[in-house]
PDB file of C-alpha atoms in Angstrom:
ATOM      1  CA  MET Y  72      14.343  12.798  33.961  1.00 45.00           C
ATOM      2  CA  ALA Y  73      13.119  14.904  31.187  1.00 47.00           C
ATOM      3  CA  GLY Y  74      15.846  17.551  31.428  1.00 50.00           C
ATOM      4  CA  GLY Y  75      19.169  17.680  29.085  1.00 53.00           C
ATOM      5  CA  ASN Y  76      20.866  15.622  31.370  1.00 81.00           C
ATOM      6  CA  CYS Y  77      18.680  12.465  30.899  1.00 76.00           C
ATOM      7  CA  LEU Y  78      20.954  11.740  28.152  1.00 70.00           C
ATOM      8  CA  ALA Y  79      24.104  11.744  30.308  1.00 72.00           C
ATOM      9  CA  THR Y  80      22.241   9.524  33.143  1.00 70.00           C
ATOM     10  CA  ASN Y  81      20.807   7.230  30.718  1.00 72.00           C
ATOM     11  CA  ASP Y  82      17.295   7.428  31.808  1.00 72.00           C
ATOM     12  CA  TRP Y  83      14.389   5.641  30.072  1.00 78.00           C
ATOM     13  CA  ILE Y  84      12.408   8.373  29.709  1.00 77.00           C
ATOM     14  CA  CYS Y  85      14.174  11.306  27.934  1.00 78.00           C
ATOM     15  CA  GLY Y  86      12.491  14.096  26.408  1.00 77.00           C
ATOM     16  CA  GLU Y  87      15.961  15.649  25.089  1.00 77.00           C
ATOM     17  CA  TYR Y  88      16.336  12.200  23.315  1.00 76.00           C
ATOM     18  CA  LEU Y  89      12.823  12.851  21.546  1.00 81.00           C
ATOM     19  CA  ARG Y  90      13.957  16.112  20.580  1.00 83.00           C
ATOM     20  CA  SER Y  91      17.209  15.617  19.133  1.00 79.00           C
ATOM     21  CA  ARG Y  92      16.516  12.419  17.436  1.00 80.00           C
ATOM     22  CA  SER Y  93      13.007  13.375  16.047  1.00 83.00           C
ATOM     23  CA  GLN Y  94      14.355  12.816  12.416  1.00 88.00           C
ATOM     24  CA  GLU Y  95      15.937   9.500  13.246  1.00 86.00           C
ATOM     25  CA  LEU Y  96      12.798   8.128  14.817  1.00 89.00           C
ATOM     26  CA  THR Y  97      10.633   9.574  11.890  1.00 91.00           C
ATOM     27  CA  ASP Y  98      12.843   7.852   9.014  1.00 91.00           C
ATOM     28  CA  ALA Y  99      12.766   4.581  11.148  1.00 90.00           C
ATOM     29  CA  THR Y 100       8.938   4.835  11.442  1.00 93.00           C
ATOM     30  CA  VAL Y 101       8.721   5.389   7.725  1.00 94.00           C
ATOM     31  CA  GLN Y 102      10.658   2.527   6.955  1.00 93.00           C
ATOM     32  CA  HIS Y 103       8.847   0.411   9.272  1.00 94.00           C
ATOM     33  CA  ILE Y 104       5.432   1.199   7.883  1.00 95.00           C
ATOM     34  CA  GLY Y 105       6.909   0.799   4.204  1.00 94.00           C
ATOM     35  CA  ILE Y 106       8.207  -2.576   4.535  1.00 93.00           C
ATOM     36  CA  THR Y 107       4.904  -3.627   6.627  1.00 95.00           C
ATOM     37  CA  VAL Y 108       2.436  -2.665   4.063  1.00 95.00           C
ATOM     38  CA  VAL Y 109       4.506  -4.183   1.204  1.00 96.00           C
ATOM     39  CA  SER Y 110       4.909  -7.479   2.933  1.00 95.00           C
ATOM     40  CA  VAL Y 111       1.218  -7.842   3.733  1.00 96.00           C
ATOM     41  CA  LEU Y 112      -0.202  -6.726   0.277  1.00 96.00           C
ATOM     42  CA  ILE Y 113       2.092  -9.235  -1.265  1.00 96.00           C
ATOM     43  CA  GLY Y 114       1.378 -11.573   1.121  1.00 95.00           C
ATOM     44  CA  LEU Y 115      -2.237 -10.958   0.515  1.00 95.00           C
ATOM     45  CA  ALA Y 116      -2.026 -11.174  -3.373  1.00 95.00           C
ATOM     46  CA  VAL Y 117      -0.047 -14.569  -3.111  1.00 95.00           C
ATOM     47  CA  ALA Y 118      -2.209 -16.153  -0.394  1.00 94.00           C
ATOM     48  CA  PHE Y 119      -5.467 -15.500  -2.280  1.00 93.00           C
ATOM     49  CA  PRO Y 120      -4.800 -18.080  -5.398  1.00 93.00           C
ATOM     50  CA  LEU Y 121      -3.342 -20.296  -2.723  1.00 93.00           C
ATOM     51  CA  ALA Y 122      -6.395 -20.390  -0.769  1.00 92.00           C
ATOM     52  CA  LEU Y 123      -8.603 -21.026  -4.025  1.00 91.00           C
ATOM     53  CA  LEU Y 124      -6.195 -23.799  -4.994  1.00 91.00           C
ATOM     54  CA  ALA Y 125      -6.602 -25.264  -1.320  1.00 90.00           C
ATOM     55  CA  ARG Y 126     -10.283 -25.082  -1.839  1.00 88.00           C
ATOM     56  CA  ARG Y 127     -10.182 -27.276  -4.766  1.00 85.00           C
ATOM     57  CA  GLY Y 128      -9.716 -30.299  -2.617  1.00 77.00           C
ATOM     58  CA  ARG Y 129      -7.937 -32.196   0.273  1.00 78.00           C
ATOM     59  CA  GLY Y 130      -5.256 -33.253  -2.476  1.00 82.00           C
ATOM     60  CA  PHE Y 131      -4.343 -29.606  -2.759  1.00 87.00           C
ATOM     61  CA  ALA Y 132      -5.267 -28.331   0.767  1.00 86.00           C
ATOM     62  CA  GLY Y 133      -2.909 -30.594   2.227  1.00 88.00           C
ATOM     63  CA  PRO Y 134       0.200 -29.318   0.643  1.00 90.00           C
ATOM     64  CA  VAL Y 135      -0.714 -25.780   0.600  1.00 91.00           C
ATOM     65  CA  LEU Y 136      -1.230 -25.618   4.169  1.00 91.00           C
ATOM     66  CA  GLY Y 137       1.260 -28.033   5.165  1.00 91.00           C
ATOM     67  CA  LEU Y 138       3.839 -25.871   3.151  1.00 92.00           C
ATOM     68  CA  THR Y 139       2.623 -22.398   4.709  1.00 91.00           C
ATOM     69  CA  THR Y 140       2.960 -24.182   8.199  1.00 92.00           C
ATOM     70  CA  ILE Y 141       6.446 -25.150   7.587  1.00 93.00           C
ATOM     71  CA  LEU Y 142       7.311 -21.930   6.442  1.00 90.00           C
ATOM     72  CA  TYR Y 143       5.993 -20.193   9.703  1.00 91.00           C
ATOM     73  CA  THR Y 144       8.087 -22.407  11.789  1.00 90.00           C
ATOM     74  CA  VAL Y 145      11.442 -21.463   9.988  1.00 90.00           C
ATOM     75  CA  PRO Y 146      13.638 -19.295  12.668  1.00 89.00           C
ATOM     76  CA  SER Y 147      13.803 -15.791  11.217  1.00 86.00           C
ATOM     77  CA  LEU Y 148      17.727 -15.897  11.495  1.00 85.00           C
ATOM     78  CA  ALA Y 149      17.543 -19.470   9.137  1.00 88.00           C
ATOM     79  CA  MET Y 150      15.018 -17.707   6.903  1.00 89.00           C
ATOM     80  CA  PHE Y 151      17.092 -14.731   5.959  1.00 87.00           C
ATOM     81  CA  SER Y 152      19.740 -16.885   5.730  1.00 87.00           C
ATOM     82  CA  LEU Y 153      18.573 -19.043   3.188  1.00 89.00           C
ATOM     83  CA  LEU Y 154      17.326 -15.964   1.208  1.00 90.00           C
ATOM     84  CA  LEU Y 155      20.454 -14.079   1.500  1.00 88.00           C
ATOM     85  CA  PRO Y 156      22.047 -15.522  -1.848  1.00 88.00           C
ATOM     86  CA  LEU Y 157      19.139 -14.654  -3.584  1.00 88.00           C
ATOM     87  CA  PHE Y 158      18.383 -10.921  -2.418  1.00 86.00           C
ATOM     88  CA  GLY Y 159      21.456  -9.908  -0.906  1.00 83.00           C
ATOM     89  CA  LEU Y 160      21.526  -7.442   1.923  1.00 82.00           C
ATOM     90  CA  SER Y 161      18.295  -5.398   0.869  1.00 85.00           C
ATOM     91  CA  ALA Y 162      15.034  -4.624   1.875  1.00 87.00           C
ATOM     92  CA  ALA Y 163      13.692  -7.287  -0.841  1.00 90.00           C
ATOM     93  CA  LEU Y 164      15.210  -9.692   1.428  1.00 92.00           C
ATOM     94  CA  VAL Y 165      13.179  -8.792   4.543  1.00 92.00           C
ATOM     95  CA  VAL Y 166      10.177  -8.180   2.489  1.00 94.00           C
ATOM     96  CA  THR Y 167      10.319 -11.681   1.064  1.00 94.00           C
ATOM     97  CA  GLY Y 168      10.698 -13.425   4.341  1.00 93.00           C
ATOM     98  CA  LEU Y 169       7.724 -11.330   5.993  1.00 94.00           C
ATOM     99  CA  VAL Y 170       5.677 -12.544   3.070  1.00 95.00           C
ATOM    100  CA  LEU Y 171       6.362 -15.929   3.517  1.00 94.00           C
ATOM    101  CA  TYR Y 172       5.663 -16.005   7.213  1.00 93.00           C
ATOM    102  CA  SER Y 173       2.288 -14.462   6.711  1.00 93.00           C
ATOM    103  CA  LEU Y 174       1.117 -16.840   4.008  1.00 94.00           C
ATOM    104  CA  THR Y 175      -0.078 -19.454   7.059  1.00 92.00           C
ATOM    105  CA  ILE Y 176      -2.602 -16.776   8.774  1.00 93.00           C
ATOM    106  CA  LEU Y 177      -3.751 -15.231   5.410  1.00 95.00           C
ATOM    107  CA  VAL Y 178      -4.449 -18.563   3.485  1.00 94.00           C
ATOM    108  CA  ARG Y 179      -6.004 -20.134   6.563  1.00 94.00           C
ATOM    109  CA  ASN Y 180      -8.236 -17.424   7.056  1.00 94.00           C
ATOM    110  CA  ILE Y 181      -9.225 -16.880   3.413  1.00 94.00           C
ATOM    111  CA  LEU Y 182      -9.916 -20.494   3.019  1.00 92.00           C
ATOM    112  CA  ALA Y 183     -12.143 -20.625   6.204  1.00 91.00           C
ATOM    113  CA  GLY Y 184     -13.942 -17.759   5.075  1.00 89.00           C
ATOM    114  CA  LEU Y 185     -14.926 -19.082   1.713  1.00 89.00           C
ATOM    115  CA  GLU Y 186     -15.990 -22.515   3.126  1.00 88.00           C
ATOM    116  CA  ALA Y 187     -18.148 -20.508   5.509  1.00 86.00           C
ATOM    117  CA  VAL Y 188     -20.090 -19.262   2.654  1.00 85.00           C
ATOM    118  CA  PRO Y 189     -23.719 -20.604   3.274  1.00 83.00           C
ATOM    119  CA  GLU Y 190     -24.570 -23.245   0.257  1.00 83.00           C
ATOM    120  CA  GLU Y 191     -28.059 -21.773   0.053  1.00 85.00           C
ATOM    121  CA  ALA Y 192     -26.254 -18.194  -0.801  1.00 83.00           C
ATOM    122  CA  LYS Y 193     -24.292 -19.784  -3.731  1.00 83.00           C
ATOM    123  CA  GLU Y 194     -27.591 -21.562  -4.865  1.00 83.00           C
ATOM    124  CA  ALA Y 195     -29.627 -18.286  -4.539  1.00 86.00           C
ATOM    125  CA  ALA Y 196     -26.506 -16.749  -6.858  1.00 84.00           C
ATOM    126  CA  ARG Y 197     -26.230 -19.496  -9.357  1.00 84.00           C
ATOM    127  CA  GLY Y 198     -30.176 -19.189  -9.389  1.00 83.00           C
ATOM    128  CA  MET Y 199     -29.747 -15.672 -10.589  1.00 85.00           C
ATOM    129  CA  GLY Y 200     -27.507 -16.579 -13.542  1.00 81.00           C
ATOM    130  CA  TYR Y 201     -24.168 -16.083 -11.671  1.00 81.00           C
ATOM    131  CA  GLY Y 202     -20.947 -17.718 -13.319  1.00 83.00           C
ATOM    132  CA  PRO Y 203     -18.376 -18.964 -11.604  1.00 80.00           C
ATOM    133  CA  GLY Y 204     -16.129 -15.809 -11.575  1.00 83.00           C
ATOM    134  CA  ARG Y 205     -18.888 -13.874 -10.786  1.00 83.00           C
ATOM    135  CA  LEU Y 206     -20.095 -16.118  -7.817  1.00 84.00           C
ATOM    136  CA  LEU Y 207     -16.599 -15.647  -6.391  1.00 86.00           C
ATOM    137  CA  TRP Y 208     -16.063 -12.047  -6.606  1.00 86.00           C
ATOM    138  CA  GLU Y 209     -19.578 -10.654  -5.918  1.00 82.00           C
ATOM    139  CA  VAL Y 210     -20.894 -13.446  -3.657  1.00 83.00           C
ATOM    140  CA  GLU Y 211     -18.379 -15.715  -1.928  1.00 86.00           C
ATOM    141  CA  LEU Y 212     -15.673 -13.035  -1.314  1.00 86.00           C
ATOM    142  CA  PRO Y 213     -17.692 -10.646   0.252  1.00 86.00           C
ATOM    143  CA  LEU Y 214     -19.356 -12.876   2.451  1.00 86.00           C
ATOM    144  CA  ALA Y 215     -15.878 -14.091   3.356  1.00 88.00           C
ATOM    145  CA  LEU Y 216     -14.567 -10.945   4.216  1.00 89.00           C
ATOM    146  CA  PRO Y 217     -14.883 -10.829   8.031  1.00 89.00           C
ATOM    147  CA  ALA Y 218     -12.749 -14.176   8.336  1.00 90.00           C
ATOM    148  CA  LEU Y 219     -10.402 -12.421   5.629  1.00 92.00           C
ATOM    149  CA  MET Y 220      -9.969  -9.478   7.564  1.00 92.00           C
ATOM    150  CA  ALA Y 221      -9.454 -11.023  10.799  1.00 92.00           C
ATOM    151  CA  GLY Y 222      -6.555 -12.818   9.117  1.00 92.00           C
ATOM    152  CA  LEU Y 223      -5.332  -9.795   7.443  1.00 94.00           C
ATOM    153  CA  ARG Y 224      -5.327  -7.955  10.818  1.00 94.00           C
ATOM    154  CA  THR Y 225      -3.606 -10.665  12.705  1.00 94.00           C
ATOM    155  CA  ALA Y 226      -0.665 -11.121   9.720  1.00 94.00           C
ATOM    156  CA  THR Y 227      -0.611  -7.157   9.956  1.00 95.00           C
ATOM    157  CA  VAL Y 228       0.260  -6.941  13.572  1.00 94.00           C
ATOM    158  CA  SER Y 229       2.365  -9.927  13.452  1.00 93.00           C
ATOM    159  CA  THR Y 230       4.344  -8.423  10.476  1.00 94.00           C
ATOM    160  CA  VAL Y 231       4.598  -5.066  12.639  1.00 94.00           C
ATOM    161  CA  ALA Y 232       6.437  -7.024  15.012  1.00 91.00           C
ATOM    162  CA  LEU Y 233       8.665  -9.440  13.006  1.00 91.00           C
ATOM    163  CA  THR Y 234       9.552  -6.308  10.808  1.00 91.00           C
ATOM    164  CA  THR Y 235      12.352  -5.542  13.841  1.00 89.00           C
ATOM    165  CA  VAL Y 236      13.932  -8.492  12.876  1.00 87.00           C
ATOM    166  CA  GLY Y 237      15.216  -7.315   9.446  1.00 86.00           C
ATOM    167  CA  SER Y 238      17.554  -4.939  11.705  1.00 84.00           C
ATOM    168  CA  LEU Y 239      19.796  -8.418  11.090  1.00 80.00           C
ATOM    169  CA  VAL Y 240      20.636  -6.799   7.710  1.00 81.00           C
ATOM    170  CA  GLY Y 241      19.775  -3.295   8.382  1.00 80.00           C
ATOM    171  CA  LYS Y 242      16.511  -3.180   7.122  1.00 83.00           C
ATOM    172  CA  GLY Y 243      14.420  -3.340  10.226  1.00 84.00           C
ATOM    173  CA  GLY Y 244      12.873   0.065  10.725  1.00 84.00           C
ATOM    174  CA  LEU Y 245      12.548   0.902  14.317  1.00 88.00           C
ATOM    175  CA  GLY Y 246      14.483  -2.549  14.879  1.00 85.00           C
ATOM    176  CA  ASN Y 247      17.517  -0.683  13.720  1.00 87.00           C
ATOM    177  CA  LEU Y 248      17.127   1.832  16.364  1.00 87.00           C
ATOM    178  CA  ILE Y 249      16.408  -0.975  19.101  1.00 87.00           C
ATOM    179  CA  GLU Y 250      19.512  -3.066  17.794  1.00 84.00           C
ATOM    180  CA  ASP Y 251      22.193   0.191  17.840  1.00 84.00           C
ATOM    181  CA  ALA Y 252      21.013   0.876  21.254  1.00 80.00           C
ATOM    182  CA  LEU Y 253      21.522  -2.529  22.759  1.00 80.00           C
ATOM    183  CA  PRO Y 254      25.439  -2.707  23.069  1.00 79.00           C
ATOM    184  CA  SER Y 255      25.256   0.522  25.069  1.00 81.00           C
ATOM    185  CA  PHE Y 256      21.975  -0.112  26.430  1.00 80.00           C
ATOM    186  CA  PHE Y 257      20.635   3.262  25.365  1.00 80.00           C
ATOM    187  CA  LYS Y 258      17.614   3.107  27.302  1.00 81.00           C
ATOM    188  CA  ALA Y 259      15.701   5.872  25.866  1.00 82.00           C
ATOM    189  CA  GLN Y 260      16.114   4.744  22.281  1.00 84.00           C
ATOM    190  CA  VAL Y 261      15.277   1.455  23.155  1.00 86.00           C
ATOM    191  CA  LEU Y 262      12.082   2.432  24.791  1.00 89.00           C
ATOM    192  CA  ALA Y 263      11.157   5.163  22.383  1.00 88.00           C
ATOM    193  CA  ALA Y 264      11.464   2.686  19.372  1.00 88.00           C
ATOM    194  CA  SER Y 265       9.636  -0.275  21.220  1.00 91.00           C
ATOM    195  CA  VAL Y 266       6.761   2.028  22.220  1.00 92.00           C
ATOM    196  CA  LEU Y 267       6.554   3.236  18.502  1.00 93.00           C
ATOM    197  CA  CYS Y 268       6.506  -0.521  17.331  1.00 94.00           C
ATOM    198  CA  VAL Y 269       3.507  -1.043  19.787  1.00 94.00           C
ATOM    199  CA  LEU Y 270       1.664   2.058  18.664  1.00 95.00           C
ATOM    200  CA  LEU Y 271       1.980   1.072  14.804  1.00 94.00           C
ATOM    201  CA  ALA Y 272       0.768  -2.567  15.728  1.00 95.00           C
ATOM    202  CA  VAL Y 273      -2.303  -1.048  17.636  1.00 96.00           C
ATOM    203  CA  ALA Y 274      -2.955   1.602  15.021  1.00 96.00           C
ATOM    204  CA  ALA Y 275      -2.810  -0.751  12.089  1.00 95.00           C
ATOM    205  CA  ASP Y 276      -5.294  -3.251  14.070  1.00 95.00           C
ATOM    206  CA  LEU Y 277      -7.647  -0.393  14.479  1.00 95.00           C
ATOM    207  CA  LEU Y 278      -7.493   0.784  11.175  1.00 95.00           C
ATOM    208  CA  LEU Y 279      -8.302  -2.589   9.616  1.00 94.00           C
ATOM    209  CA  LEU Y 280     -10.870  -3.201  12.090  1.00 92.00           C
ATOM    210  CA  GLY Y 281     -12.677   0.188  11.064  1.00 92.00           C
ATOM    211  CA  LEU Y 282     -12.379  -0.864   7.441  1.00 92.00           C
ATOM    212  CA  GLN Y 283     -13.691  -4.109   7.909  1.00 89.00           C
ATOM    213  CA  ARG Y 284     -16.764  -2.667   9.725  1.00 88.00           C
ATOM    214  CA  LEU Y 285     -16.949  -0.405   6.580  1.00 88.00           C
ATOM    215  CA  LEU Y 286     -16.874  -3.024   4.275  1.00 84.00           C
ATOM    216  CA  THR Y 287     -19.126  -5.659   5.911  1.00 80.00           C
ATOM    217  CA  PRO Y 288     -22.043  -3.418   7.089  1.00 81.00           C
ATOM    218  CA  TRP Y 289     -24.260  -6.766   7.041  1.00 73.00           C
ATOM    219  CA  THR Y 290     -22.663  -8.211   9.836  1.00 72.00           C
ATOM    220  CA  ARG Y 291     -23.358  -5.121  12.336  1.00 70.00           C
ATOM    221  CA  ILE Y 292     -26.350  -6.164  14.695  1.00 61.00           C
ATOM    222  CA  PRO Y 293     -29.333  -3.540  14.207  1.00 57.00           C
ATOM    223  CA  ALA Y 294     -28.958  -1.348  17.133  1.00 46.00           C
ATOM    224  CA  ALA Y 295     -32.389   0.582  16.666  1.00 46.00           C
ATOM    225  CA  THR Y 296     -34.213  -2.877  16.900  1.00 49.00           C
ATOM    226  CA  GLY Y 297     -32.797  -4.026  20.009  1.00 49.00           C
ATOM    227  CA  ASP Y 298     -32.193  -7.629  18.735  1.00 49.00           C
ATOM    228  CA  THR Y 299     -29.396  -9.246  19.624  1.00 46.00           C
ATOM    229  CA  ARG Y 300     -29.524 -12.427  17.565  1.00 44.00           C
ATOM    230  CA  THR Y 301     -27.019 -13.103  15.207  1.00 42.00           C
ATOM    231  CA  GLY Y 302     -28.110 -12.408  11.826  1.00 41.00           C
ATOM    232  CA  ALA Y 303     -31.276 -11.037  13.200  1.00 40.00           C
ATOM    233  CA  GLY Y 304     -33.615  -9.193  10.822  1.00 41.00           C
ATOM    234  CA  ASP Y 305     -35.273  -5.658  11.075  1.00 43.00           C
ATOM    235  CA  ALA Y 306     -38.822  -5.394  13.011  1.00 37.00           C
ATOM    236  CA  SER Y 307     -40.599  -6.331   9.890  1.00 38.00           C
ATOM    237  CA  GLY Y 308     -38.878  -9.759  10.252  1.00 39.00           C
ATOM    238  CA  GLU Y 309     -36.692  -9.336   6.794  1.00 40.00           C
ATOM    239  CA  HIS Y 310     -33.264 -10.238   7.098  1.00 43.00           C
ATOM    240  CA  PRO Y 311     -30.478  -7.815   6.298  1.00 44.00           C
ATOM    241  CA  GLY Y 312     -28.943  -8.650   2.775  1.00 53.00           C
ATOM    242  CA  GLY Y 313     -25.629  -9.395   1.905  1.00 58.00           C
ATOM    243  CA  PRO Y 314     -23.942  -8.276  -1.051  1.00 59.00           C
ATOM    244  CA  ALA Y 315     -25.441  -8.426  -4.282  1.00 53.00           C
ATOM    245  CA  GLY Y 316     -29.034  -8.929  -2.854  1.00 51.00           C
ATOM    246  CA  ILE Y 317     -27.712 -12.419  -1.424  1.00 55.00           C
ATOM    247  CA  PRO Y 318     -28.752 -13.166   1.856  1.00 51.00           C
ATOM    248  CA  ALA Y 319     -26.124 -12.656   4.440  1.00 50.00           C
ATOM    249  CA  PRO Y 320     -24.548 -15.537   6.503  1.00 49.00           C
ATOM    250  CA  ALA Y 321     -24.464 -15.546  10.403  1.00 46.00           C
ATOM    251  CA  LYS Y 322     -22.239 -13.245  11.734  1.00 45.00           C
ATOM    252  CA  VAL Y 323     -18.374 -14.212  11.816  1.00 43.00           C
ATOM    253  CA  GLU Y 324     -16.615 -13.022  14.847  1.00 45.00           C
ATOM    254  CA  ALA Y 325     -13.141 -11.274  13.831  1.00 43.00           C
ATOM    255  CA  GLY Y 326     -11.895 -10.419  16.840  1.00 41.00           C
TER     256      GLY Y 326
END
């Protein structure tokens, strides 16, 4: 029902609710986006050095991957309870929990991407005088971007969903609206907040997919030649180059 009586009859679809609560929905959405973005960016900043550490050998990979996996299995209520003495009832509590949950996805994908860089590409870079630092930033990391971006997309969508759990401490964005509506089963509010949460996840995934394609043009199959082979070259038989003129690896599917 779209008329003003839909609030009184507690309909699922209610235009009057959207009109009268538009500012509340906007504020909750902005908070949801802010918490998600900050959590994912901090998670990425923490996961990258952990992945580099794990790459040094099995002695490091086991503890790093094991610890991040254990953190991912901790129930959200227990996680927030453990962090509560440190951060109190604040947004920092929610962000820290979301960062810890994102690590297992990000670390594994960054590590997989770096380990998938072809040895011949690294040898070619070393032959051109690249040192370890330049090799990492200009060759290995760009070639690992497909796997890294796949992990970033998964972590972002997961974080959008998990942010709603922050409603336990009043910092859950759209989750706050859902929790507030549950005691009275306010259908329009539950549906509106849930739909917005899904739309945020879809929009974030599509945005990151577009960014991935923009940053990794060498992974695209050349449309003009009609060649559908992975890593195929152009009509002259030349292979498309990766970053810094290094031959690109075989295409990595990123979802």
